[in-house]
Structures are given as structure tokens and as C-alpha cells.
CSV table of C-alpha atoms in Angstrom, one decimal:
chain,number,residue,atom,x,y,z
A,1,UNK,CA,0.2,0.2,-0.1
A,2,UNK,CA,1.2,3.3,-1.0
A,3,UNK,CA,2.1,6.3,1.2
A,4,UNK,CA,-0.6,8.6,0.5
A,5,UNK,CA,-0.7,10.9,3.4
A,6,UNK,CA,1.6,13.6,4.6
A,7,UNK,CA,3.5,12.1,7.9
A,8,UNK,CA,3.7,15.1,9.4
A,9,UNK,CA,-0.2,16.4,8.9
A,10,UNK,CA,-0.9,12.5,10.1
A,11,UNK,CA,0.4,13.1,13.3
A,12,UNK,CA,-0.3,16.4,14.5
A,13,UNK,CA,-0.6,17.1,17.9
A,14,UNK,CA,-1.1,13.1,18.8
A,15,UNK,CA,2.0,13.1,21.3
A,16,UNK,CA,4.7,15.1,22.8
A,17,UNK,CA,7.3,14.4,20.1
A,18,UNK,CA,4.6,15.0,17.4
A,19,UNK,CA,4.6,18.0,15.2
A,20,UNK,CA,2.7,21.6,15.9
A,21,UNK,CA,1.0,23.7,13.3
A,22,UNK,CA,3.4,25.9,11.8
A,23,UNK,CA,0.4,29.0,11.7
A,24,UNK,CA,-1.5,29.7,14.7
A,25,UNK,CA,-4.0,31.9,15.0
A,26,UNK,CA,-7.9,32.3,14.1
A,27,UNK,CA,-10.0,34.8,11.9
A,28,UNK,CA,-13.2,35.0,10.2
A,29,UNK,CA,-14.4,34.0,6.7
A,30,UNK,CA,-13.2,37.7,5.3
A,31,UNK,CA,-9.9,37.6,6.8
A,32,UNK,CA,-9.1,34.3,6.6
A,33,UNK,CA,-8.0,34.0,2.9
A,34,UNK,CA,-5.9,37.6,3.2
A,35,UNK,CA,-3.9,36.0,6.7
A,36,UNK,CA,-3.3,32.5,4.7
A,37,UNK,CA,-1.9,34.7,1.2
A,38,UNK,CA,0.6,36.6,3.9
A,39,UNK,CA,1.9,33.7,6.0
A,40,UNK,CA,2.4,31.9,2.3
A,41,UNK,CA,4.3,35.1,1.2
A,42,UNK,CA,6.3,35.7,4.6
A,43,UNK,CA,7.5,31.9,4.3
A,44,UNK,CA,8.5,32.1,0.5
A,45,UNK,CA,10.2,35.5,1.0
A,46,UNK,CA,12.1,33.9,4.6
A,47,UNK,CA,12.9,30.6,3.1
A,48,UNK,CA,14.7,32.4,-0.3
A,49,UNK,CA,16.3,35.2,1.8
A,50,UNK,CA,17.6,32.9,4.6
A,51,UNK,CA,18.1,30.2,2.1
A,52,UNK,CA,22.5,30.0,3.1
A,53,UNK,CA,21.1,30.4,7.0
A,54,UNK,CA,19.7,26.6,6.8
A,55,UNK,CA,15.7,27.2,7.5
A,56,UNK,CA,14.2,23.9,9.1
A,57,UNK,CA,10.8,25.4,10.5
A,58,UNK,CA,9.2,28.9,10.2
A,59,UNK,CA,5.9,29.1,12.7
A,60,UNK,CA,3.7,32.3,12.6
A,61,UNK,CA,1.8,33.5,16.0
A,62,UNK,CA,-0.8,36.1,15.4
A,63,UNK,CA,-2.8,38.0,18.3
A,64,UNK,CA,-4.7,41.3,17.6
A,65,UNK,CA,-1.8,43.7,17.8
A,66,UNK,CA,1.4,41.5,17.1
A,67,UNK,CA,2.8,38.9,14.4
A,68,UNK,CA,5.2,36.3,15.7
A,69,UNK,CA,7.5,34.7,13.6
A,70,UNK,CA,9.7,31.9,14.7
A,71,UNK,CA,12.5,30.7,13.0
A,72,UNK,CA,14.3,27.3,13.7
A,73,UNK,CA,17.8,27.6,11.6
A,74,UNK,CA,21.0,26.0,11.9
A,75,UNK,CA,22.6,29.0,11.1
A,76,UNK,CA,21.5,31.7,13.5
A,77,UNK,CA,24.2,34.0,13.2
A,78,UNK,CA,23.3,34.7,9.7
A,79,UNK,CA,19.9,35.7,10.4
A,80,UNK,CA,21.1,38.2,13.4
A,81,UNK,CA,23.6,39.7,11.8
A,82,UNK,CA,26.4,41.9,13.6
A,83,UNK,CA,24.7,43.8,16.3
A,84,UNK,CA,21.0,42.6,15.1
A,85,UNK,CA,21.5,44.4,11.8
A,86,UNK,CA,20.3,41.6,9.7
A,87,UNK,CA,17.5,41.4,12.0
A,88,UNK,CA,15.9,44.4,11.5
A,89,UNK,CA,16.4,44.4,7.8
A,90,UNK,CA,14.4,41.1,7.8
A,91,UNK,CA,11.5,42.9,9.8
A,92,UNK,CA,11.0,45.7,7.3
A,93,UNK,CA,11.0,43.6,4.7
A,94,UNK,CA,8.5,41.2,5.9
A,95,UNK,CA,6.8,44.7,6.8
A,96,UNK,CA,6.3,45.6,3.0
A,97,UNK,CA,4.8,42.1,2.4
A,98,UNK,CA,1.8,42.5,4.8
A,99,UNK,CA,-1.4,44.1,3.5
A,100,UNK,CA,-2.9,47.4,4.5
A,101,UNK,CA,-5.3,45.9,7.3
A,102,UNK,CA,-2.3,44.5,8.9
A,103,UNK,CA,0.3,47.3,8.3
A,104,UNK,CA,-0.1,48.9,11.7
A,105,UNK,CA,0.9,45.5,13.0
A,106,UNK,CA,4.0,44.8,15.0
A,107,UNK,CA,6.6,42.3,14.2
A,108,UNK,CA,8.5,40.1,16.4
A,109,UNK,CA,11.0,37.6,14.9
A,110,UNK,CA,12.4,35.0,17.5
A,111,UNK,CA,15.7,32.8,16.2
A,112,UNK,CA,16.3,29.7,17.8
A,113,UNK,CA,19.1,27.4,16.6
A,114,UNK,CA,18.5,23.9,15.6
A,115,UNK,CA,21.9,22.1,16.4
A,116,UNK,CA,21.8,18.7,14.6
A,117,UNK,CA,21.7,19.3,10.9
A,118,UNK,CA,21.3,15.9,10.1
A,119,UNK,CA,18.1,15.5,12.1
A,120,UNK,CA,16.1,17.3,10.2
A,121,UNK,CA,14.3,15.9,6.9
A,122,UNK,CA,14.3,19.2,5.1
A,123,UNK,CA,18.1,20.2,5.4
A,124,UNK,CA,19.0,16.6,4.6
A,125,UNK,CA,16.4,16.7,1.4
A,126,UNK,CA,18.4,19.9,0.0
A,127,UNK,CA,21.7,18.8,0.7
A,128,UNK,CA,20.7,15.9,-1.8
A,129,UNK,CA,19.1,18.0,-3.9
A,130,UNK,CA,22.0,20.8,-4.4
A,131,UNK,CA,24.4,17.6,-4.9
A,132,UNK,CA,22.2,16.4,-7.5
A,133,UNK,CA,21.9,19.8,-9.4
A,134,UNK,CA,25.6,20.0,-9.3
A,135,UNK,CA,26.0,16.7,-10.9
A,136,UNK,CA,27.0,14.6,-8.3
A,137,UNK,CA,26.6,10.5,-8.9
A,138,UNK,CA,22.7,10.1,-7.2
A,139,UNK,CA,23.7,7.1,-5.1
A,140,UNK,CA,26.9,8.4,-3.3
A,141,UNK,CA,25.0,12.0,-2.4
A,142,UNK,CA,22.0,9.6,-1.1
A,143,UNK,CA,24.2,7.0,0.7
A,144,UNK,CA,26.5,9.7,2.3
A,145,UNK,CA,23.3,11.6,3.5
A,146,UNK,CA,22.1,8.6,5.1
A,147,UNK,CA,25.4,7.3,6.9
A,148,UNK,CA,25.7,10.8,8.3
A,149,UNK,CA,22.0,10.5,9.5
A,150,UNK,CA,22.6,7.3,11.3
A,151,UNK,CA,25.9,8.1,12.6
A,152,UNK,CA,24.2,10.9,14.2
A,153,UNK,CA,22.0,8.7,16.2
A,154,UNK,CA,18.8,8.3,14.1
A,155,UNK,CA,16.9,5.1,14.4
A,156,UNK,CA,16.1,5.2,10.8
A,157,UNK,CA,15.9,7.2,7.2
A,158,UNK,CA,14.2,6.2,3.6
A,159,UNK,CA,14.9,8.2,1.0
A,160,UNK,CA,12.9,7.9,-2.4
A,161,UNK,CA,13.6,9.4,-5.9
A,162,UNK,CA,11.6,9.8,-8.7
A,163,UNK,CA,12.0,10.9,-12.2
A,164,UNK,CA,15.0,10.6,-14.7
A,165,UNK,CA,17.3,9.7,-12.4
A,166,UNK,CA,20.5,10.1,-13.7
A,167,UNK,CA,19.5,11.2,-17.1
A,168,UNK,CA,17.8,7.8,-17.9
A,169,UNK,CA,15.3,7.8,-21.1
A,170,UNK,CA,12.4,6.2,-18.6
A,171,UNK,CA,11.7,7.8,-15.2
A,172,UNK,CA,11.1,5.5,-12.2
A,173,UNK,CA,11.5,5.5,-8.5
A,174,UNK,CA,14.2,4.3,-6.7
A,175,UNK,CA,14.7,3.9,-2.8
A,176,UNK,CA,17.3,3.8,-0.3
A,177,UNK,CA,16.3,3.1,3.3
A,178,UNK,CA,18.1,2.2,6.5
A,179,UNK,CA,17.2,1.2,10.0
A,180,UNK,CA,13.3,1.2,11.3
A,181,UNK,CA,10.9,4.1,9.7
A,182,UNK,CA,7.7,2.7,10.8
A,183,UNK,CA,5.2,4.9,9.2
A,184,UNK,CA,1.9,3.4,10.1
A,185,UNK,CA,2.3,3.9,13.8
A,186,UNK,CA,1.4,7.5,15.1
A,187,UNK,CA,3.9,6.7,18.6
A,188,UNK,CA,6.8,7.0,16.2
A,189,UNK,CA,8.6,10.4,15.7
A,190,UNK,CA,8.8,11.0,11.8
A,191,UNK,CA,10.3,13.8,10.3
A,192,UNK,CA,9.2,14.4,6.7
A,193,UNK,CA,10.1,16.5,3.9
A,194,UNK,CA,9.9,16.4,-0.3
A,195,UNK,CA,11.3,18.9,-2.4
A,196,UNK,CA,11.9,19.0,-6.6
A,197,UNK,CA,15.7,19.2,-7.9
A,198,UNK,CA,15.9,20.8,-11.7
A,199,UNK,CA,19.0,18.9,-13.5
A,200,UNK,CA,19.6,18.9,-16.9
A,201,UNK,CA,17.5,15.8,-17.6
A,202,UNK,CA,14.3,17.4,-16.5
A,203,UNK,CA,13.2,17.1,-12.8
A,204,UNK,CA,13.7,14.8,-9.8
A,205,UNK,CA,11.3,14.3,-6.9
A,206,UNK,CA,12.9,13.8,-3.4
A,207,UNK,CA,11.1,12.6,-0.3
A,208,UNK,CA,13.4,12.4,3.3
A,209,UNK,CA,11.5,10.4,5.9
A,210,UNK,CA,13.4,10.3,9.2
A,211,UNK,CA,12.4,8.6,12.6
A,212,UNK,CA,13.7,10.4,15.2
A,213,UNK,CA,12.4,8.5,18.3
């Protein structure tokens, strides 16, 4: 049976290790689509601007007079900058993305450090994507990521590639796994991320499943 459900949404708030909602706020029918598009623009902008900082999670919390953005990154120094200069610039750039109804709301950005980069499915997938785009052999890129993750202490990892792998004329899927990744049980702490990688032969889809506990 195929994996049809996103492992993160399947486990939302089911246990202490389960993921939480990335957006925490309430709005009526009129404001909901506006705030939803604001969140989308903020995430896309932050992800593009802070790509070198290793963004793991972007959480947005809203109240009547305040927007709190929690950035979990592997390199917080690149986000804060010397004397907090880069952080203030980021606040001004995000303020420009807001609509007129949210123009007077203050923005608070909180930066948290993610110490073990091998425990983030997003960072692992992005690293594999970068290596494939640089024409590194796909087996070497995937097996290297699996080895580093397992050596860091993960219980299991599964990587799925799909598309014209290695420039083949016919697209296919290849799976690489090590350890245990129990996707059928809610109790397990699963991290998941998927991303496309644009190569010279076309797009290759990358899915990474991590079992952390």
C-alpha cells in the first residue's frame, strides 16, 4: 500500500514528539484568505532570503496587534547579523509584504538554533537536491546523507527518488533506506520533507523520511 498521507499532518499533536501547527491564529471568513496569503508570502520570502542560513521551520503566531515569527535555523548568526542589523532589515522587508489591514501590526522575530542538521528531513533533502543539481552521482549523494544521519543517532531514514534519475530516458523510482521507519504507527517521531530538484535531464522528486524516536 502506498503512502498517500503526509506523515507530518497525520501526526499533528498526537504525542509530545509530534509536530505542531506552523500557523497559530484565528480569523473570520473574510480575513482568513487574506491572512493565509500573507503567511504564504512570508514563508516564501524568508525561505529565499535565508536559504544559506539553513531554515528548518517557520512558525507564525498572530494576535490582534502582533505577528510573532519563530525561525528555527541551523545558522542563527546569519539571520541576526552583527548587532542585530540583519534582523531589523528582515523585519522591514516582511512589513512590506503585509496588506493594508495588517500594516500597523508590529512584527516580532524570534530566532532559534537547530543544532543537529542531520536530524532535519528538510536540510537533508535540500542537501541531496543541491548535490544532484551539481551533477554528483545520485547513489553517492543519497548514501552519504543516510550514513551521516544514522551516525548522528537517528533510528532510521528512507530516501525516495523519482524521475529521470541519472539522465535515463525512462523515469523510475528508487528507494534507499536504513534502520526502521514505521510510518503506520502514530507513536513514532517522524520527520518528513519533499522537494523537487531541477537537473539537466529534468526534475527529480526527492522525499526524505526520518525516524528520530
